[in-house]
Amino acid sequence: MRNILLASTLFLAAQSPFTAAHAQSAPQTPDPAVLTPERVFANPSLSGPVARGVSLSPDGELVAFLRSREDDVDVLDLWAAPTGEGEPFKLIDARAMVPDAGELSEAEKARRERMRISARGVVEYSWDEQGRYILAPLEGDVFLAEREGGAVRRLTETEADEIDAKVSPDGNYVSWVRDQDLVVYDLAANRETAVTTDGEGLITWATAEFIAQEEMDRDTGYWWSPDERYIALQRTDESTVDVIPRLDITGGGASVIEQRYPRAGRPNAVVELYVHDRESGQRTKVDLGANTDIYLARVNWSADGETLYVQRQSRDQKTLDLLSVDPATGASRVIATQRSDAWVPLNSNFKALDDGTFIWSSEESGWNHLYLYDRDGRRLRAITSGDWPVKSLDGVNQETGEIFFTASMRDGEELPIEQQLFRASLREDMTPVAVTPAGGWWSASVNRTGTAFVGNYTDLDTPSQSGLYRADGTFVRWIEENRLDENHPAFPYVSRRGEVTFGTLESHGETLVWQMTTPPGFDASKQYPVVMQVYGGPSGGGVKKGWQGSTSQLLTEAGYIVFRLDNRGEGYRSAAFKQALYLKMGQPEIEDQVLAADYLRSLPFVDDDRIAMMGWSYGGFMSLMALTEPEMGLASAISGAPPTEWSLYDTHYTERFMSTPELNVEGYAASDAIPRLDDLTGRLLLLHGMADDNVIFENTTRVIDALQSRSIPFEMMLYPGQRHGVRGNERQLQQWRTYLDFLDRTIGSRAE
């Protein structure tokens, strides 16, 4: 046992202070039941009746949401509830509408993979801005639910998939992409019209390209103007992109996919932007500048529909220009620019206001904050400021001048493990006011007028709940209370949930947050094995005061302490915190995980020799890097779908953090897993989907080959037909049985 003194603060995660609306009488303690993998991956879900994708109608009188079927957790139905009195009701029954769901097209499979949608049924929906209709694509066809009377109208029944369907702002039209072309359907005339007709092969209209979907958080390729006159739409030419032959291996055989995959340092697709005028039928090209090697980052309309705002990002991502475009001519001018020596992050915090001004966020102060601009891009004032970041702009009340945003902050100080909804003012300086209580994790969907919101809340003792609130935070009604009582699916297992504690470590002047969950019946006089769960890459962070997933409880039930650290580069923190990994991915993150391992070994109840790590995707990369880092001293690691050499990954993500392989030879070499394999400190389990189109299977096969050539034993589990995640209860059950078996054999599951 090494005695190491580290700057660490340990504190118990306390129950959050609730409003009366959230107060729950403590359920009677159930008879202890041991949670098993067989129960976790079965119906109904242990998460309970969680409302997903909750949104308010534009007039705030109806709430729509998605809910898993009790008989099949992987199929979603569309539900609605009045904001006044009345019970929730099912608006679209997915299985009743389409009893026999067929195979989705390759384009729709890829799109859903990019959006991380694994369910079937109604997986997305949208309102028109009048609140008369809800549009719901279902199994490749399009359905329109009328709010008055609840009638559901089927608009398409074709062999091809209609994707990215939308209702026009005034509810007069529905649009979708079919066979790489944009189609508009006139609801009054019951007639569809093709806006484009030459989409085929390597030319696609109105669809976000691979890079935009996977890395830029942009899932659409067309945008209606508020008055329905114009549609801005992108044209994508993939002929410049390298073909990366990819084996798509299923249980029934294999096929070769000639995937157009833009690897770091290689050409991207050429993306152009056009404006279609519905009145004249003309299509006008937008001037995005002479350089075609750029990213079309965001597209927004002004409130009056007379200006198109386009965010154009440079290939090196150090410059983000905001263009003001005349939709009639396509002429553009740069009205604002953001710059960084590392990268300018993209966000969805642009909001055009009725008076011609707009809100946009920037990290130029070192923290992401909201600013108000006039129509010509001149900054008028800072709306928020301080040593904490705005996570998202959630709503605006233009009558009162209130804006609503989420942030991890309390009393003006950053607090990464919690999140709340706040309000500030467009018109005057004010300290942000918390709209929701502290103590847990809130997200919110604010209605268009900024007078009400749907709040989603969770904490350590509360599964995800959804409620309707007035803009001041006053509770109105439950949408999905998901009450943790004797009727909740997780109730029998609650008494054996491990205790969760939080703390901090200091690394290179930055404060890192961690959480630890101990097994049931924890005895501090004994020593326990530890599983370090990791992601580690640029993301929202994994340490938070929220309901802990059932898979974490599988680990504690098996006798493990579960530990997670958000290292530098991970989470929505300061620009400096995120940029610590710039040009050197896999280095500062591993330094911080070594710090965490040293801290764990300083605890008397941790067995120094029985520490393992597990992660998927970037977490798989981290697990592999950590297992080859002697200072970590891991006994074993589980590495799922790992990027093992960053020049094999895509342009926008990789070049943002690492530049190109030509310009950062040293950084790419240091992050390559292959030269490190001789330093494995313990046993390795590799996993990968054999149809992965994101982290290509080659990332894992090169490690397999290198280990075999070195005569190093390892374990492997491959998933035919699976992409960048393992889907479905049956396969996930097998996956977790494999995890638990491997951990039991490599670090043991009993305290000593």
Short mmCIF file of N, CA and C in Angstrom, two decimals, residues 122-240:
data_model
loop_
_atom_site.label_atom_id
_atom_site.label_comp_id
_atom_site.label_asym_id
_atom_site.label_seq_id
_atom_site.Cartn_x
_atom_site.Cartn_y
_atom_site.Cartn_z
N VAL A 122 -41.85 5.36 -33.10
CA VAL A 122 -41.78 6.81 -33.26
C VAL A 122 -40.52 7.30 -32.54
N VAL A 123 -39.49 7.62 -33.27
CA VAL A 123 -38.22 7.98 -32.64
C VAL A 123 -37.98 9.50 -32.65
N GLU A 124 -38.79 10.24 -33.40
CA GLU A 124 -38.69 11.69 -33.41
C GLU A 124 -40.02 12.26 -33.87
N TYR A 125 -40.25 13.54 -33.59
CA TYR A 125 -41.48 14.20 -34.02
C TYR A 125 -41.24 15.70 -34.01
N SER A 126 -42.17 16.46 -34.59
CA SER A 126 -42.02 17.93 -34.59
C SER A 126 -43.39 18.59 -34.68
N TRP A 127 -43.49 19.78 -34.09
CA TRP A 127 -44.69 20.61 -34.16
C TRP A 127 -44.58 21.58 -35.34
N ASP A 128 -45.74 21.99 -35.88
CA ASP A 128 -45.73 23.22 -36.66
C ASP A 128 -45.80 24.38 -35.68
N GLU A 129 -45.45 25.57 -36.11
CA GLU A 129 -45.34 26.70 -35.18
C GLU A 129 -46.69 27.22 -34.72
N GLN A 130 -47.76 26.76 -35.35
CA GLN A 130 -49.09 27.14 -34.91
C GLN A 130 -49.64 26.15 -33.88
N GLY A 131 -48.98 25.00 -33.78
CA GLY A 131 -49.42 24.01 -32.82
C GLY A 131 -50.62 23.20 -33.27
N ARG A 132 -50.89 23.18 -34.58
CA ARG A 132 -52.05 22.43 -35.08
C ARG A 132 -51.72 20.98 -35.34
N TYR A 133 -50.45 20.70 -35.66
CA TYR A 133 -50.07 19.36 -36.07
C TYR A 133 -48.82 18.88 -35.33
N ILE A 134 -48.73 17.56 -35.21
CA ILE A 134 -47.48 16.92 -34.82
C ILE A 134 -47.12 15.95 -35.93
N LEU A 135 -45.93 16.11 -36.45
CA LEU A 135 -45.44 15.25 -37.53
C LEU A 135 -44.55 14.16 -36.93
N ALA A 136 -44.81 12.93 -37.33
CA ALA A 136 -44.05 11.82 -36.76
C ALA A 136 -43.66 10.84 -37.85
N PRO A 137 -42.38 10.81 -38.24
CA PRO A 137 -41.91 9.73 -39.11
C PRO A 137 -41.98 8.41 -38.35
N LEU A 138 -42.41 7.36 -39.03
CA LEU A 138 -42.56 6.07 -38.38
C LEU A 138 -42.17 4.96 -39.34
N GLU A 139 -41.07 4.30 -39.02
CA GLU A 139 -40.59 3.16 -39.82
C GLU A 139 -40.47 3.49 -41.30
N GLY A 140 -39.95 4.70 -41.59
CA GLY A 140 -39.68 5.08 -42.97
C GLY A 140 -40.80 5.79 -43.67
N ASP A 141 -42.00 5.88 -43.07
CA ASP A 141 -43.10 6.65 -43.64
C ASP A 141 -43.44 7.81 -42.73
N VAL A 142 -44.36 8.68 -43.20
CA VAL A 142 -44.64 9.93 -42.49
C VAL A 142 -46.10 9.96 -42.08
N PHE A 143 -46.34 10.28 -40.79
CA PHE A 143 -47.69 10.37 -40.23
C PHE A 143 -47.89 11.77 -39.65
N LEU A 144 -49.09 12.28 -39.80
CA LEU A 144 -49.42 13.62 -39.30
C LEU A 144 -50.59 13.50 -38.34
N ALA A 145 -50.36 13.89 -37.09
CA ALA A 145 -51.42 13.86 -36.07
C ALA A 145 -52.02 15.25 -35.94
N GLU A 146 -53.34 15.33 -36.06
CA GLU A 146 -54.04 16.61 -35.89
C GLU A 146 -54.36 16.79 -34.42
N ARG A 147 -54.04 17.95 -33.92
CA ARG A 147 -54.27 18.21 -32.50
C ARG A 147 -55.75 18.19 -32.15
N GLU A 148 -56.57 18.81 -32.99
CA GLU A 148 -58.01 18.81 -32.77
C GLU A 148 -58.58 17.45 -33.16
N GLY A 149 -59.04 16.71 -32.19
CA GLY A 149 -59.65 15.43 -32.47
C GLY A 149 -58.69 14.26 -32.44
N GLY A 150 -57.39 14.54 -32.62
CA GLY A 150 -56.40 13.49 -32.52
C GLY A 150 -56.32 12.54 -33.70
N ALA A 151 -56.94 12.89 -34.84
CA ALA A 151 -56.88 12.03 -36.01
C ALA A 151 -55.45 11.94 -36.52
N VAL A 152 -55.06 10.74 -36.96
CA VAL A 152 -53.72 10.53 -37.49
C VAL A 152 -53.83 10.22 -38.97
N ARG A 153 -53.09 10.98 -39.76
CA ARG A 153 -53.15 10.87 -41.21
C ARG A 153 -51.82 10.33 -41.73
N ARG A 154 -51.90 9.29 -42.53
CA ARG A 154 -50.69 8.73 -43.13
C ARG A 154 -50.44 9.43 -44.46
N LEU A 155 -49.26 10.08 -44.57
CA LEU A 155 -48.97 10.87 -45.76
C LEU A 155 -48.21 10.07 -46.81
N THR A 156 -47.45 9.07 -46.40
CA THR A 156 -46.68 8.29 -47.37
C THR A 156 -46.79 6.81 -47.07
N GLU A 157 -46.66 6.02 -48.10
CA GLU A 157 -46.59 4.57 -47.97
C GLU A 157 -45.80 4.07 -49.18
N THR A 158 -44.49 4.23 -49.07
CA THR A 158 -43.61 3.95 -50.21
C THR A 158 -42.55 2.94 -49.82
N GLU A 159 -41.92 2.35 -50.83
CA GLU A 159 -40.81 1.44 -50.57
C GLU A 159 -39.60 2.19 -50.05
N ALA A 160 -39.39 3.41 -50.54
CA ALA A 160 -38.27 4.22 -50.09
C ALA A 160 -38.58 4.83 -48.72
N ASP A 161 -37.53 5.15 -47.95
CA ASP A 161 -37.71 5.84 -46.67
C ASP A 161 -37.82 7.33 -46.89
N GLU A 162 -38.78 7.96 -46.20
CA GLU A 162 -38.84 9.41 -46.13
C GLU A 162 -38.13 9.81 -44.85
N ILE A 163 -37.07 10.59 -44.95
CA ILE A 163 -36.27 10.93 -43.78
C ILE A 163 -36.29 12.43 -43.54
N ASP A 164 -35.98 12.81 -42.30
CA ASP A 164 -35.89 14.22 -41.88
C ASP A 164 -37.16 14.98 -42.25
N ALA A 165 -38.32 14.44 -41.90
CA ALA A 165 -39.59 15.08 -42.22
C ALA A 165 -39.86 16.26 -41.29
N LYS A 166 -40.46 17.33 -41.83
CA LYS A 166 -40.76 18.54 -41.06
C LYS A 166 -42.11 19.10 -41.48
N VAL A 167 -42.77 19.77 -40.54
CA VAL A 167 -43.94 20.57 -40.86
C VAL A 167 -43.45 21.99 -41.08
N SER A 168 -43.93 22.65 -42.13
CA SER A 168 -43.54 24.04 -42.38
C SER A 168 -44.06 24.92 -41.24
N PRO A 169 -43.47 26.11 -41.04
CA PRO A 169 -43.79 26.93 -39.87
C PRO A 169 -45.28 27.22 -39.68
N ASP A 170 -46.00 27.51 -40.75
CA ASP A 170 -47.43 27.81 -40.62
C ASP A 170 -48.31 26.58 -40.77
N GLY A 171 -47.70 25.43 -40.95
CA GLY A 171 -48.46 24.20 -41.01
C GLY A 171 -49.17 23.94 -42.32
N ASN A 172 -48.74 24.58 -43.40
CA ASN A 172 -49.38 24.37 -44.69
C ASN A 172 -48.74 23.25 -45.50
N TYR A 173 -47.52 22.90 -45.17
CA TYR A 173 -46.78 21.92 -45.95
C TYR A 173 -46.04 20.96 -45.03
N VAL A 174 -45.72 19.81 -45.59
CA VAL A 174 -44.82 18.86 -44.94
C VAL A 174 -43.70 18.58 -45.94
N SER A 175 -42.49 18.44 -45.44
CA SER A 175 -41.35 18.19 -46.32
C SER A 175 -40.56 17.00 -45.80
N TRP A 176 -39.86 16.35 -46.71
CA TRP A 176 -38.99 15.24 -46.34
C TRP A 176 -37.97 15.01 -47.44
N VAL A 177 -36.99 14.17 -47.15
CA VAL A 177 -36.00 13.77 -48.15
C VAL A 177 -36.28 12.32 -48.52
N ARG A 178 -36.39 12.08 -49.83
CA ARG A 178 -36.59 10.73 -50.33
C ARG A 178 -35.62 10.50 -51.49
N ASP A 179 -34.87 9.41 -51.41
CA ASP A 179 -33.92 9.06 -52.47
C ASP A 179 -33.03 10.24 -52.84
N GLN A 180 -32.53 10.94 -51.78
CA GLN A 180 -31.52 12.00 -51.92
C GLN A 180 -32.05 13.30 -52.52
N ASP A 181 -33.39 13.43 -52.61
CA ASP A 181 -34.01 14.67 -53.09
C ASP A 181 -35.02 15.18 -52.07
N LEU A 182 -35.24 16.50 -52.10
CA LEU A 182 -36.20 17.14 -51.20
C LEU A 182 -37.58 17.17 -51.84
N VAL A 183 -38.59 16.81 -51.06
CA VAL A 183 -39.98 16.78 -51.51
C VAL A 183 -40.82 17.63 -50.58
N VAL A 184 -41.75 18.40 -51.14
CA VAL A 184 -42.69 19.20 -50.35
C VAL A 184 -44.10 18.71 -50.64
N TYR A 185 -44.87 18.47 -49.58
CA TYR A 185 -46.24 17.97 -49.69
C TYR A 185 -47.20 19.07 -49.28
N ASP A 186 -48.12 19.43 -50.15
CA ASP A 186 -49.14 20.44 -49.89
C ASP A 186 -50.30 19.76 -49.17
N LEU A 187 -50.53 20.12 -47.91
CA LEU A 187 -51.56 19.45 -47.12
C LEU A 187 -52.96 19.74 -47.62
N ALA A 188 -53.20 20.95 -48.12
CA ALA A 188 -54.53 21.29 -48.62
C ALA A 188 -54.84 20.59 -49.92
N ALA A 189 -53.84 20.51 -50.80
CA ALA A 189 -54.06 19.92 -52.12
C ALA A 189 -53.76 18.42 -52.15
N ASN A 190 -53.23 17.88 -51.05
CA ASN A 190 -52.84 16.46 -51.01
C ASN A 190 -51.93 16.10 -52.18
N ARG A 191 -50.93 16.94 -52.40
CA ARG A 191 -50.05 16.75 -53.56
C ARG A 191 -48.61 17.01 -53.15
N GLU A 192 -47.71 16.18 -53.65
CA GLU A 192 -46.30 16.39 -53.37
C GLU A 192 -45.58 16.91 -54.61
N THR A 193 -44.56 17.73 -54.36
CA THR A 193 -43.76 18.32 -55.43
C THR A 193 -42.29 18.12 -55.11
N ALA A 194 -41.52 17.67 -56.09
CA ALA A 194 -40.09 17.50 -55.90
C ALA A 194 -39.40 18.84 -56.04
N VAL A 195 -38.69 19.26 -55.01
CA VAL A 195 -37.94 20.51 -55.06
C VAL A 195 -36.64 20.29 -55.84
N THR A 196 -36.03 19.12 -55.67
CA THR A 196 -34.85 18.76 -56.45
C THR A 196 -35.11 17.40 -57.10
N THR A 197 -34.41 17.13 -58.18
CA THR A 197 -34.64 15.87 -58.90
C THR A 197 -33.35 15.16 -59.32
N ASP A 198 -32.20 15.78 -59.07
CA ASP A 198 -30.96 15.19 -59.55
C ASP A 198 -30.12 14.58 -58.43
N GLY A 199 -30.73 14.29 -57.29
CA GLY A 199 -30.00 13.63 -56.21
C GLY A 199 -29.84 12.15 -56.50
N GLU A 200 -28.64 11.71 -56.71
CA GLU A 200 -28.35 10.31 -56.94
C GLU A 200 -26.84 10.10 -56.86
N GLY A 201 -26.45 8.85 -56.66
CA GLY A 201 -25.03 8.55 -56.59
C GLY A 201 -24.34 9.33 -55.49
N LEU A 202 -23.39 10.17 -55.86
CA LEU A 202 -22.60 10.93 -54.88
C LEU A 202 -23.15 12.33 -54.61
N ILE A 203 -24.30 12.64 -55.23
CA ILE A 203 -24.93 13.95 -55.02
C ILE A 203 -26.18 13.77 -54.17
N THR A 204 -26.23 14.50 -53.06
CA THR A 204 -27.37 14.42 -52.14
C THR A 204 -27.85 15.82 -51.81
N TRP A 205 -29.17 16.00 -51.82
CA TRP A 205 -29.77 17.28 -51.46
C TRP A 205 -30.42 17.20 -50.07
N ALA A 206 -30.34 18.32 -49.36
CA ALA A 206 -31.13 18.56 -48.14
C ALA A 206 -30.85 17.58 -47.01
N THR A 207 -29.68 16.96 -47.01
CA THR A 207 -29.31 16.02 -45.96
C THR A 207 -27.94 16.40 -45.40
N ALA A 208 -27.86 16.46 -44.09
CA ALA A 208 -26.56 16.74 -43.47
C ALA A 208 -25.57 15.64 -43.83
N GLU A 209 -24.38 16.03 -44.20
CA GLU A 209 -23.36 15.06 -44.56
C GLU A 209 -22.86 14.32 -43.32
N PHE A 210 -22.12 13.25 -43.54
CA PHE A 210 -21.63 12.40 -42.46
C PHE A 210 -20.98 13.23 -41.35
N ILE A 211 -20.08 14.11 -41.71
CA ILE A 211 -19.33 14.90 -40.73
C ILE A 211 -20.27 15.77 -39.90
N ALA A 212 -21.23 16.40 -40.55
CA ALA A 212 -22.17 17.26 -39.82
C ALA A 212 -22.99 16.45 -38.82
N GLN A 213 -23.45 15.28 -39.25
CA GLN A 213 -24.26 14.46 -38.37
C GLN A 213 -23.45 13.89 -37.22
N GLU A 214 -22.27 13.37 -37.52
CA GLU A 214 -21.50 12.66 -36.50
C GLU A 214 -20.78 13.60 -35.55
N GLU A 215 -20.26 14.72 -36.04
CA GLU A 215 -19.36 15.53 -35.23
C GLU A 215 -19.82 16.97 -34.98
N MET A 216 -20.73 17.48 -35.80
CA MET A 216 -21.08 18.90 -35.69
C MET A 216 -22.44 19.13 -35.03
N ASP A 217 -23.08 18.04 -34.60
CA ASP A 217 -24.39 18.15 -33.95
C ASP A 217 -25.39 18.87 -34.86
N ARG A 218 -25.30 18.58 -36.16
CA ARG A 218 -26.27 19.12 -37.12
C ARG A 218 -26.87 17.95 -37.87
N ASP A 219 -28.15 17.69 -37.63
CA ASP A 219 -28.80 16.50 -38.16
C ASP A 219 -29.68 16.78 -39.37
N THR A 220 -29.78 18.02 -39.79
CA THR A 220 -30.63 18.37 -40.92
C THR A 220 -29.83 19.08 -41.99
N GLY A 221 -30.38 19.05 -43.21
CA GLY A 221 -29.72 19.74 -44.32
C GLY A 221 -30.63 20.72 -45.03
N TYR A 222 -31.77 21.09 -44.39
CA TYR A 222 -32.64 22.11 -45.00
C TYR A 222 -33.42 22.86 -43.92
N TRP A 223 -33.81 24.11 -44.25
CA TRP A 223 -34.38 25.01 -43.26
C TRP A 223 -35.47 25.88 -43.91
N TRP A 224 -36.71 25.79 -43.41
CA TRP A 224 -37.82 26.62 -43.88
C TRP A 224 -37.67 28.05 -43.34
N SER A 225 -37.99 29.04 -44.17
CA SER A 225 -38.08 30.42 -43.67
C SER A 225 -39.39 30.57 -42.90
N PRO A 226 -39.47 31.51 -41.95
CA PRO A 226 -40.66 31.64 -41.11
C PRO A 226 -41.95 31.88 -41.90
N ASP A 227 -41.85 32.57 -43.07
CA ASP A 227 -43.05 32.86 -43.86
C ASP A 227 -43.34 31.79 -44.90
N GLU A 228 -42.58 30.71 -44.89
CA GLU A 228 -42.75 29.56 -45.79
C GLU A 228 -42.42 29.86 -47.26
N ARG A 229 -41.88 31.04 -47.54
CA ARG A 229 -41.56 31.36 -48.93
C ARG A 229 -40.30 30.62 -49.38
N TYR A 230 -39.28 30.60 -48.51
CA TYR A 230 -37.98 30.06 -48.90
C TYR A 230 -37.68 28.75 -48.16
N ILE A 231 -36.88 27.93 -48.80
CA ILE A 231 -36.26 26.78 -48.14
C ILE A 231 -34.77 26.84 -48.46
N ALA A 232 -33.95 26.99 -47.43
CA ALA A 232 -32.50 26.88 -47.61
C ALA A 232 -32.15 25.40 -47.57
N LEU A 233 -31.34 24.94 -48.50
CA LEU A 233 -31.01 23.52 -48.55
C LEU A 233 -29.58 23.32 -49.03
N GLN A 234 -28.94 22.32 -48.48
CA GLN A 234 -27.56 22.07 -48.85
C GLN A 234 -27.49 21.03 -49.97
N ARG A 235 -26.43 21.14 -50.75
CA ARG A 235 -26.10 20.15 -51.77
C ARG A 235 -24.74 19.57 -51.41
N THR A 236 -24.67 18.26 -51.34
CA THR A 236 -23.44 17.58 -50.93
C THR A 236 -22.90 16.75 -52.08
N ASP A 237 -21.62 16.95 -52.39
CA ASP A 237 -20.93 16.18 -53.42
C ASP A 237 -19.82 15.40 -52.73
N GLU A 238 -19.98 14.08 -52.67
CA GLU A 238 -19.02 13.23 -51.96
C GLU A 238 -17.93 12.68 -52.88
N SER A 239 -17.88 13.12 -54.11
CA SER A 239 -16.91 12.54 -55.05
C SER A 239 -15.47 12.81 -54.63
N THR A 240 -15.24 13.82 -53.81
CA THR A 240 -13.89 14.15 -53.36
C THR A 240 -13.42 13.28 -52.20
#
